[in-house]
Short mmCIF file of C-alpha atoms in Angstrom, two decimals:
data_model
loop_
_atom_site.label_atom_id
_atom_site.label_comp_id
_atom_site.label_asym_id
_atom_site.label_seq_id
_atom_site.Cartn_x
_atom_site.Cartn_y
_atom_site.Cartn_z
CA UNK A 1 -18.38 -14.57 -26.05
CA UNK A 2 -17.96 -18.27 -24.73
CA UNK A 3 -20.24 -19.78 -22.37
CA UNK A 4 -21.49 -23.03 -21.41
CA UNK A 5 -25.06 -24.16 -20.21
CA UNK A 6 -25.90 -27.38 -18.22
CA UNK A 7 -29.45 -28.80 -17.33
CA UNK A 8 -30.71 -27.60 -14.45
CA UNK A 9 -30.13 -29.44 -11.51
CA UNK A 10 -30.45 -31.28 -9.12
CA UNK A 11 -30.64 -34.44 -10.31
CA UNK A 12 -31.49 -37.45 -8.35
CA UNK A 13 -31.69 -41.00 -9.11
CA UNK A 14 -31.67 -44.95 -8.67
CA UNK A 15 -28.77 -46.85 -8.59
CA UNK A 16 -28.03 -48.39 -11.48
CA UNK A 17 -30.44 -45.96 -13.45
CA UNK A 18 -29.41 -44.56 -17.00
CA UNK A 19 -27.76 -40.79 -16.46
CA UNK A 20 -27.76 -37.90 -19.30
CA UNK A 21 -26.58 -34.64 -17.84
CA UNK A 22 -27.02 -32.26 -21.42
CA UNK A 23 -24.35 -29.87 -21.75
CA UNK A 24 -24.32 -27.20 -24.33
CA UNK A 25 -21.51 -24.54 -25.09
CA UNK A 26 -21.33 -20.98 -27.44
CA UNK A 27 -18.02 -20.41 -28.59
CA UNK A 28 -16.03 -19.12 -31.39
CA UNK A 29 -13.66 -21.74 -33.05
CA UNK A 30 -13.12 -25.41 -31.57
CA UNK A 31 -12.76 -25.41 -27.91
CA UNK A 32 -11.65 -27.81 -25.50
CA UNK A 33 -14.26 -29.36 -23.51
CA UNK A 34 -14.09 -31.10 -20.17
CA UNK A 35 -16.42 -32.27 -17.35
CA UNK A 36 -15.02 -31.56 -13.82
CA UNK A 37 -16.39 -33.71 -10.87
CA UNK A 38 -16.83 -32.16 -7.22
CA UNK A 39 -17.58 -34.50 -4.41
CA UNK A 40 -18.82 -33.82 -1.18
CA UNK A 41 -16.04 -31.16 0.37
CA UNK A 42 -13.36 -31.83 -2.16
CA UNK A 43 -12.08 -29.58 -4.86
CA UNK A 44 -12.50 -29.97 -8.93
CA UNK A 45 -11.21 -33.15 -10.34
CA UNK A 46 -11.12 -33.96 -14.02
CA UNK A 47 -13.38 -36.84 -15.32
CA UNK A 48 -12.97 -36.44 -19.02
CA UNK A 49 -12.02 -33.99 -21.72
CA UNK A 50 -12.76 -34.01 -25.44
CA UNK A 51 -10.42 -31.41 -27.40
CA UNK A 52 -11.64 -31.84 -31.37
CA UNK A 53 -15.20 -32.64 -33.19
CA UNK A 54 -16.62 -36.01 -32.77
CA UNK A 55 -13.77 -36.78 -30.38
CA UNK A 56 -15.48 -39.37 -27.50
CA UNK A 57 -13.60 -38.36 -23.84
CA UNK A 58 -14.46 -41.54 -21.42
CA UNK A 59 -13.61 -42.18 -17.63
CA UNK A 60 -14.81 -44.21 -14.49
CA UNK A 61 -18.17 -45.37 -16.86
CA UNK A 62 -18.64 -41.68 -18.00
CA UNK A 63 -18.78 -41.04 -21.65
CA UNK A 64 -19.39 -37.56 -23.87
CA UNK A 65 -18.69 -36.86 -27.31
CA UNK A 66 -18.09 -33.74 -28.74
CA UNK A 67 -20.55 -32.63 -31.03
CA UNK A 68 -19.72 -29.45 -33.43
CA UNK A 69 -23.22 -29.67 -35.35
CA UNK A 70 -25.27 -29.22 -31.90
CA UNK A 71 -22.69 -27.40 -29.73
CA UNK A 72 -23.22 -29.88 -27.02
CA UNK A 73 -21.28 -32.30 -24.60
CA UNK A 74 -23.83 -34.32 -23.04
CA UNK A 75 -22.14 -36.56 -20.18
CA UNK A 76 -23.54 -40.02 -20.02
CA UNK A 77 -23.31 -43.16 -17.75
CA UNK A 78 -24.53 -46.48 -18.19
CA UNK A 79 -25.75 -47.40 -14.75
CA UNK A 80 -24.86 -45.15 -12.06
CA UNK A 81 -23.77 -46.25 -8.27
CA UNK A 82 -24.47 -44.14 -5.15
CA UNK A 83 -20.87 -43.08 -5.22
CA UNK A 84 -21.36 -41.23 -8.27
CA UNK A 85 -23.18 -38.64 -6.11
CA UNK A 86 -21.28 -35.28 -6.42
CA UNK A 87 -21.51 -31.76 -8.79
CA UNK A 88 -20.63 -31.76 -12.00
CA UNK A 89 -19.24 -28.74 -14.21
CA UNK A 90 -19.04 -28.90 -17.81
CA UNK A 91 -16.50 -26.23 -19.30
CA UNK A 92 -14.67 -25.17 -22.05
CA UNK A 93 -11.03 -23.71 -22.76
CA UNK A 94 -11.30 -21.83 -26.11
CA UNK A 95 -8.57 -22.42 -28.69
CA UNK A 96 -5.17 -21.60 -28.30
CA UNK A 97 -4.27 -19.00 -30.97
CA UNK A 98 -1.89 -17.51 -29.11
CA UNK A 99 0.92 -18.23 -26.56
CA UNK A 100 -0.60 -17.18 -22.94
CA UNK A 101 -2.69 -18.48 -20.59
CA UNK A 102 -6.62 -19.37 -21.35
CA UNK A 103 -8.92 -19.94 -19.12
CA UNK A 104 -11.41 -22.23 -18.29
CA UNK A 105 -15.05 -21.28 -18.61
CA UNK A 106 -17.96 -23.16 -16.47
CA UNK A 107 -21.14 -24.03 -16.44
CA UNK A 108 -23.28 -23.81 -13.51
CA UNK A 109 -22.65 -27.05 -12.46
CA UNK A 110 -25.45 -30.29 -11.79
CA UNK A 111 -25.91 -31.56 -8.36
CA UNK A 112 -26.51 -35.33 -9.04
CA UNK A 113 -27.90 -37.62 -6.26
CA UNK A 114 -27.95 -41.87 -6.33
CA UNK A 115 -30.01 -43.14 -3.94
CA UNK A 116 -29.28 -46.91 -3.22
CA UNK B 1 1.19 -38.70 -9.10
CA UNK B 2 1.53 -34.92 -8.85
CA UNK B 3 -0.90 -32.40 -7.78
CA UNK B 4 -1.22 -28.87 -6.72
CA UNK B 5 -1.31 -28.27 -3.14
CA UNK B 6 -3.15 -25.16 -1.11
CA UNK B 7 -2.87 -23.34 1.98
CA UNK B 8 -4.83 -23.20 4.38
CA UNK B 9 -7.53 -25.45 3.63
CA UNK B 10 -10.01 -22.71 5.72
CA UNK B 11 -9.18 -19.32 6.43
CA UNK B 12 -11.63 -17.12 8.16
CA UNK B 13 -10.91 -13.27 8.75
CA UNK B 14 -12.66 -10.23 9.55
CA UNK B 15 -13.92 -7.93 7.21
CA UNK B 16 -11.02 -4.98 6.03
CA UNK B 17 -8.25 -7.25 6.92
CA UNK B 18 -5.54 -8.21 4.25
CA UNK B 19 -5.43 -12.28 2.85
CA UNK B 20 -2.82 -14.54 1.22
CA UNK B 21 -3.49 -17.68 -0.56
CA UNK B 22 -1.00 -19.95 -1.05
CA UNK B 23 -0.64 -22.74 -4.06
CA UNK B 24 1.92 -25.05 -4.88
CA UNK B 25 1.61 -25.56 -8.48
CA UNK B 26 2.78 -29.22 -10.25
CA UNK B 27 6.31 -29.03 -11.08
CA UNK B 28 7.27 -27.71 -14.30
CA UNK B 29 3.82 -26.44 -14.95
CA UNK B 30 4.28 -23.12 -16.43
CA UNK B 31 0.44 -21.51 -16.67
CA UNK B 32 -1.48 -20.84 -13.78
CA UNK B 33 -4.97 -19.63 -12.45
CA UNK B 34 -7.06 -18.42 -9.67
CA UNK B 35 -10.66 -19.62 -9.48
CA UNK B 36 -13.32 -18.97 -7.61
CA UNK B 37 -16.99 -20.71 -6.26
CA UNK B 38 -19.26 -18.75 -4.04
CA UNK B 39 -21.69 -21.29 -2.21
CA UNK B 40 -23.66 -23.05 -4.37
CA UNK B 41 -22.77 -21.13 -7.66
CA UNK B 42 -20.43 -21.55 -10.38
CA UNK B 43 -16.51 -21.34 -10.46
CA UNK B 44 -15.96 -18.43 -11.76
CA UNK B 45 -12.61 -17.29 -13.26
CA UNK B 46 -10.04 -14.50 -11.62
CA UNK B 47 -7.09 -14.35 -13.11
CA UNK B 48 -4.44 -16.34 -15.31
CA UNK B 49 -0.44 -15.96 -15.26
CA UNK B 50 2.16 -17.01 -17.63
CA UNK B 51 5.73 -16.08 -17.62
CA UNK B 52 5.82 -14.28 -14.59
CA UNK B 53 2.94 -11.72 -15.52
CA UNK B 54 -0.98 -11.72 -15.91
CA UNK B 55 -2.25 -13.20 -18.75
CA UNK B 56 -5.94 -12.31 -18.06
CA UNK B 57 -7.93 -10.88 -15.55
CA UNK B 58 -11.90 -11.06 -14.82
CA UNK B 59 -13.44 -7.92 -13.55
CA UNK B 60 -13.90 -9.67 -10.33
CA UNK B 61 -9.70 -9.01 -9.99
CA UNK B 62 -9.94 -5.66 -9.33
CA UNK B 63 -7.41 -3.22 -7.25
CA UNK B 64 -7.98 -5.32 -4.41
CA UNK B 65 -6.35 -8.39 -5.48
CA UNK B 66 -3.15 -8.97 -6.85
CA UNK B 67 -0.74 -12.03 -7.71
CA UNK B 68 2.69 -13.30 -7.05
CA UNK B 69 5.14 -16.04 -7.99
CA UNK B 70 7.67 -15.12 -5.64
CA UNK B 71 10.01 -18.16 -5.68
CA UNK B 72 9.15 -19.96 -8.54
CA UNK B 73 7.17 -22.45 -6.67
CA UNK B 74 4.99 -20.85 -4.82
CA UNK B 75 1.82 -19.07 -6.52
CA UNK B 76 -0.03 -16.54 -3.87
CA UNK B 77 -3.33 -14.59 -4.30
CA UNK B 78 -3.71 -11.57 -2.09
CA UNK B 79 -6.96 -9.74 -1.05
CA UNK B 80 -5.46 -6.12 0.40
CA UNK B 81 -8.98 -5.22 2.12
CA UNK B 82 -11.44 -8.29 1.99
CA UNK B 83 -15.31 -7.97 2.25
CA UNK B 84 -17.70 -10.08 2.97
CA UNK B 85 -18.95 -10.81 -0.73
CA UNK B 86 -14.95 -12.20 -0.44
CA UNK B 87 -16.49 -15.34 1.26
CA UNK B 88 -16.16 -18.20 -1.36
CA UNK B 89 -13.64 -21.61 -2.04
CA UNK B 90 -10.65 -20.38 -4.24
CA UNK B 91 -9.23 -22.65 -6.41
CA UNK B 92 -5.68 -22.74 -7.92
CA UNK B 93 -4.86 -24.59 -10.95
CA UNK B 94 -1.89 -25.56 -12.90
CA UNK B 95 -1.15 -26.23 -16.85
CA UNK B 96 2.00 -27.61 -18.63
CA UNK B 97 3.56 -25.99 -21.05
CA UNK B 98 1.25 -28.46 -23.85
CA UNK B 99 -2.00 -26.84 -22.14
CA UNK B 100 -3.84 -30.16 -22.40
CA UNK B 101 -5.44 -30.27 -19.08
CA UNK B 102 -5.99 -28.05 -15.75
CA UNK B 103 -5.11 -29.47 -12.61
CA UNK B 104 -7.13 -28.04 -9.73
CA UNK B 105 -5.94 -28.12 -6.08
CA UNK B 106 -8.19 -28.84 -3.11
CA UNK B 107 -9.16 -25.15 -2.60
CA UNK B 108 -9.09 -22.60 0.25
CA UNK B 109 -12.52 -21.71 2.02
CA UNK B 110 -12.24 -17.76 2.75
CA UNK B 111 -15.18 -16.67 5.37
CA UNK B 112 -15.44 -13.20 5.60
CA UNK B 113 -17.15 -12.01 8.81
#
């Protein structure tokens, strides 16, 4: 079946430090793959999607590739600022073979903390 | 720029009693979903609808729950009996017909005493 698997959380850093949350996914096929942001009390915004191998989804600083060869869809960020604080969800939608709804499967999400 | 809309923002009820959910997809969106996030856990999926009928269920969406798009704007989830494992945020989203990209609303906290 499909499933994705983030690092363990939480994750707390400097500001301005180097972030690498490691996201890795089992699926059949090319999925779609997103990272979702949740900030404090707030519901699940998009930060960036990737939908095809080697495809590079960027937003707000954040960067992740799609990598095929090592199922993964690490997020990165240059230098992070305390505003960056919040959960973040990797997922995946698997491919659409047929018409019909397809859902969105999540990993367990990172809590990351910046600390000024 | 558009976004899908939820109602109430909390809701708390008392164990047995009967729930409605209510979402206000983006316009012209034509998949939809229920999601859910117990405290501190994942979002886990419930259900997906397309063209006025489930696409997809979890086996979290069982007898208890059902769905409704009763006016074509409005997209309801309804617990008949909720208990207290109930308690979580539920999310709605919306897709267009290209099925890019989810759009999540804000959620609804349920507490279930």
């Amino acid at each position: 079946g499909n499933s994705v698997t983030q690092m363990e959380g939480p994750v707390t850093l400097s500001e301005e430090a180097f972030l690498t949350i490691n996201c890795t996914y089992t699926a059949t096929g090319y999925p779609s793959l997103f990272w979702y942001v949740q900030y404090p009390g707030e519901g699940l915004q998009l930060l960036l999607k990737a939908t095809k191998a080697d495809d590079k989804g960027s937003n707000k600083g954040f960067e992740a590739t799609y990598r095929k060869e090592t199922t993964s869809f690490h997020l990165e960020k240059g230098s992070v600022q305390v505003s960056d604080s919040a959960v973040y969800f990797c997922a995946l939608q698997p491919p659409l073979f047929f018409q019909g709804a397809q859902k969105l499967v999540f990993g367990q999400g990172t809590r990351l903390t910046i600390n000024p | 720029e558009p976004e899908v809309t939820q109602t109430p923002s909390h809701q708390v009820t008392q164990m047995g009693q009967e729930v409605i959910l209510r979402c206000v997809p983006i316009s012209n969106h034509l998949y939809f979903y229920w999601y859910r996030q117990i405290l501190g856990q994942k979002v886990e999926f419930l259900v997906s609808f397309y063209n006025n009928e489930i696409s997809e269920k979890s086996e979290i969406f069982d007898d208890q729950f059902s769905v409704e798009r009763p006016d074509g704007s409005n997209f309801t989830l309804k617990i008949r009996s909720t208990k207290l494992e109930d308690s979580a945020m539920y999310f709605c989203a919306s897709e267009s017909r290209y099925q890019e990209t989810q759009y999540f609303g804000p959620g609804t906290r349920l507490l279930v005493l």
